[in-house]
Structures are given as C-alpha cells and as structure tokens.
XYZ file of C-alpha atoms in Angstrom:
226
model
C -21.114 38.667 -14.301
C -21.677 34.941 -13.458
C -24.753 36.080 -11.038
C -26.034 38.297 -14.051
C -25.705 35.392 -16.479
C -27.788 32.599 -14.325
C -30.209 35.081 -13.572
C -30.711 35.880 -17.648
C -30.595 31.924 -17.945
C -33.170 31.266 -14.904
C -30.894 29.267 -13.065
C -30.580 29.155 -9.534
C -26.369 29.670 -9.223
C -24.001 30.781 -6.426
C -20.554 31.208 -7.266
C -17.116 31.409 -4.790
C -13.963 32.846 -6.894
C -10.615 31.942 -6.021
C -7.395 32.611 -7.831
C -6.864 29.580 -10.072
C -10.367 27.979 -9.225
C -14.215 28.893 -8.796
C -16.907 26.938 -7.079
C -20.387 26.787 -8.743
C -23.468 25.577 -6.920
C -26.499 24.790 -8.705
C -29.585 24.495 -6.707
C -33.217 22.925 -7.820
C -36.158 24.367 -6.195
C -38.120 21.303 -6.397
C -36.031 18.973 -5.419
C -34.200 21.234 -2.553
C -30.951 19.679 -3.979
C -27.523 21.131 -5.512
C -24.873 20.247 -7.610
C -21.349 21.796 -7.045
C -18.734 22.108 -9.554
C -15.319 23.149 -9.222
C -13.581 24.852 -12.398
C -9.791 25.244 -12.319
C -7.774 27.081 -14.763
C -4.094 28.468 -15.160
C -4.556 32.010 -14.529
C -3.421 34.675 -17.153
C -4.307 37.683 -19.161
C -5.385 37.597 -22.687
C -7.382 40.806 -23.430
C -8.353 39.535 -26.963
C -9.706 36.251 -25.801
C -11.198 38.495 -23.082
C -13.023 41.045 -25.705
C -14.355 37.954 -27.666
C -15.642 35.986 -24.249
C -17.486 39.606 -23.084
C -19.390 40.012 -26.576
C -20.500 36.511 -26.577
C -21.559 37.572 -22.674
C -23.671 40.497 -23.877
C -25.474 39.124 -27.002
C -26.843 35.882 -24.400
C -27.428 38.149 -21.926
C -29.621 40.683 -23.972
C -31.262 37.608 -25.725
C -29.870 38.228 -29.253
C -28.293 34.479 -29.115
C -29.012 31.805 -27.439
C -27.352 29.742 -24.795
C -26.354 26.989 -26.912
C -25.079 28.965 -29.635
C -22.797 31.309 -27.334
C -21.795 27.855 -26.212
C -20.472 26.853 -29.274
C -18.705 29.740 -30.039
C -17.132 30.016 -26.649
C -15.352 26.586 -27.262
C -14.348 27.921 -30.470
C -12.864 31.285 -28.868
C -10.904 28.544 -26.368
C -9.455 26.508 -29.242
C -8.145 29.515 -31.061
C -4.992 30.269 -31.424
C -3.662 33.843 -29.678
C -3.828 36.669 -31.527
C -0.186 37.524 -31.428
C 2.430 34.984 -32.247
C 4.711 34.087 -29.420
C 8.066 35.139 -31.240
C 6.475 38.299 -31.548
C 5.727 38.816 -27.763
C 9.379 37.700 -27.194
C 10.475 40.656 -29.232
C 8.342 42.813 -27.464
C 9.276 41.639 -24.551
C 13.117 42.351 -25.027
C 11.929 45.623 -26.193
C 9.669 46.646 -23.469
C 12.740 45.680 -21.090
C 15.022 47.480 -23.189
C 12.669 50.967 -22.655
C 12.498 50.593 -19.443
C 15.702 50.196 -18.201
C 16.763 54.251 -19.016
C 13.971 55.781 -17.400
C 13.850 53.654 -14.406
C 16.513 52.387 -13.774
C 19.199 54.389 -14.968
C 21.045 52.800 -17.480
C 22.669 54.033 -20.666
C 22.691 53.198 -24.471
C 24.945 50.178 -23.823
C 22.964 48.886 -21.094
C 19.999 49.223 -23.060
C 21.205 47.042 -25.933
C 22.329 44.187 -22.706
C 18.833 44.800 -21.474
C 17.125 43.914 -24.769
C 18.811 40.599 -24.970
C 18.233 39.552 -21.602
C 14.875 40.568 -21.736
C 14.516 38.407 -25.051
C 15.551 35.347 -23.401
C 13.411 35.873 -20.357
C 10.632 36.011 -22.916
C 11.535 33.113 -24.452
C 11.470 31.222 -21.233
C 7.957 32.938 -20.453
C 6.287 32.353 -23.832
C 7.791 29.209 -25.292
C 9.775 26.950 -22.422
C 7.076 27.825 -20.110
C 3.683 26.994 -22.201
C 5.322 23.840 -23.414
C 6.060 22.536 -19.711
C 3.851 23.152 -16.914
C 6.848 21.809 -14.437
C 8.846 24.591 -15.747
C 6.083 26.642 -15.248
C 6.042 26.458 -11.319
C 9.583 27.390 -11.217
C 9.688 30.169 -14.270
C 9.960 32.953 -12.091
C 12.608 31.960 -9.713
C 14.785 30.319 -12.520
C 14.596 33.256 -14.740
C 15.791 35.765 -12.260
C 18.756 33.063 -11.458
C 19.443 33.160 -15.418
C 19.199 37.272 -15.639
C 21.400 38.336 -12.425
C 23.761 35.264 -14.040
C 24.212 37.038 -17.164
C 23.829 40.698 -15.929
C 26.781 40.215 -13.879
C 28.775 38.296 -16.632
C 28.269 41.160 -18.790
C 28.913 43.556 -15.763
C 32.344 41.715 -15.104
C 33.811 42.919 -18.549
C 36.585 44.935 -17.881
C 36.093 48.378 -19.179
C 32.519 48.515 -19.817
C 29.960 50.693 -18.806
C 27.341 47.987 -18.252
C 25.519 48.696 -15.009
C 24.561 45.072 -13.381
C 21.570 46.575 -11.236
C 20.470 48.579 -14.488
C 20.094 45.009 -16.727
C 18.703 43.139 -14.276
C 15.904 44.832 -12.916
C 15.141 46.245 -16.446
C 14.781 42.522 -17.787
C 12.784 41.554 -14.876
C 10.470 44.756 -14.865
C 7.790 43.088 -17.013
C 7.409 39.912 -14.539
C 7.171 41.953 -11.454
C 3.744 41.255 -9.360
C 2.295 44.869 -10.476
C -1.042 43.468 -12.346
C -1.337 40.771 -9.277
C -1.391 43.946 -6.701
C -3.464 46.023 -8.772
C -5.859 42.763 -8.940
C -5.575 41.979 -5.539
C -6.448 45.519 -4.500
C -9.059 46.007 -6.390
C -10.674 42.545 -5.140
C -10.188 43.796 -1.737
C -11.904 46.990 -2.654
C -14.836 45.109 -3.571
C -14.882 43.383 -0.388
C -13.960 39.806 -2.201
C -11.762 39.390 1.013
C -10.597 35.762 0.565
C -9.465 36.257 -3.358
C -7.605 39.653 -2.628
C -5.921 38.214 0.147
C -4.784 34.991 -1.438
C -3.336 37.596 -4.247
C -1.662 40.096 -2.043
C 0.143 37.253 -0.258
C 1.000 35.828 -3.437
C 2.652 39.028 -4.884
C 4.389 39.165 -1.608
C 6.188 35.996 -1.548
C 6.265 36.088 -5.402
C 8.819 39.330 -4.924
C 11.048 36.761 -2.250
C 11.414 34.664 -4.619
C 12.650 37.095 -7.556
C 14.779 38.662 -4.801
C 15.943 35.250 -3.690
C 16.947 34.269 -7.671
C 18.629 37.774 -8.286
C 20.723 36.866 -5.225
C 21.658 33.387 -5.990
C 22.257 34.293 -9.682
C 24.812 36.872 -8.876
C 26.545 34.711 -5.956
C 26.856 31.662 -8.335
C 28.442 33.908 -11.089
C 30.605 35.255 -8.195
C 31.635 31.801 -7.316
C 32.439 30.471 -10.712
C 34.441 33.674 -11.582
C-alpha cells in the first residue's frame, strides 16, 4: 500500500517494515540524495479506524481526493475517539471469556460465571489501566496472568465448590493469547517478509512463555499464602 501510494503521488520512496516501526527513505534523483525517516507506533488493532484510513487511501489513489485533503482527514481519524467505549470493551471481554470457557475448556455454569468476573478484571487491566500507563503496558501480560491464576485458585480452593482452576484460568486468558500475532507472522512469512514475520513468531513464543510463567507464579503465590 505504501509503495502504491508513492507511485501515485510520484514520490521516490522505499519502505522497510518491522513490528512497531517503519523505515521510510525518500530519494531525490536530481540531487542524488535521500532522506530517511523512522516512524514508530504502538501496535494494536482497531478495525474501525483501519476502515476509515483505507477509504481515504482509495480516494487519494484514485484521484478523487488530493493528498493534502487526505492528510487532514488522516489527522482527524487519529485524533478521534474509538468507536466502542472502553467500558463496553471490558464487558464484552468478560462475556467472551465466559462463552469460551464451556466449549473450549470444559467448564460448567459455575465456571462460566467465575470466568465472566475474572475476564472483566483482565479487560479492565487492558483497556483502562494499560491504556493510561505506558509503563504498566510493558508488563500487562505477565501481571494479568498472575492476577487470573491467583484469583482462579482462590475460587477453586472454596470447599465443596465445582470451580475448575484450569477452566476459569484458561478461559479468562483466552482473549490475550497470541493467536492474532501468530497469524500475522505466518502471513508475513508467506509473503516473504522474513524479518517482520520472524520477529512476530519469536515474540509470540516468548509471549506464551510469559503467560505460562505468570499462571505458575500466581498459583504458587496463592498456595504459599494459603
């Protein structure tokens, strides 16, 4: 998309994409010089804003909109709020955690309710706490897995309860598993973008190890306190 845009705008540009940043080189054939820009951005997925950006891109490429007008609209898209508020995302996070618990991890109705509660807590950590603190976002995965494992074993230790520690823990963490990261990495490797694809696949492996370490640490911490 970047190469196609540069051709339409008659700009000599070269692009190298890495997860989280992109190197952009603008060349000038008359003076035989080039200018390199490093664009860094936090990774995320926002389908609504992605749709808006792609519609602006199509209008600029097909000459129905000038580049300056597209630039103004792009700034507006970046400054706009998300389509869905954070509190709705938190509730949907808990709902999805509850729905995945029965068929994926064998939980019953009691485990479904517990997964909804713990999943809501994880959603609050991701969409509210992590969004407001860049420092916490670096340790979100491991801290969330520790909290989920700790609370899950707490519920599981209730005498006479039918709460399954494995079901509620895995169901609550299902939405932060690196499935999308692995998908993007596989697609990039398929398109012969070896650097970005290898980085994503390796990151997904380390990400999974972080989650498993957090689950073990949270369960061991509660066992020590208990």
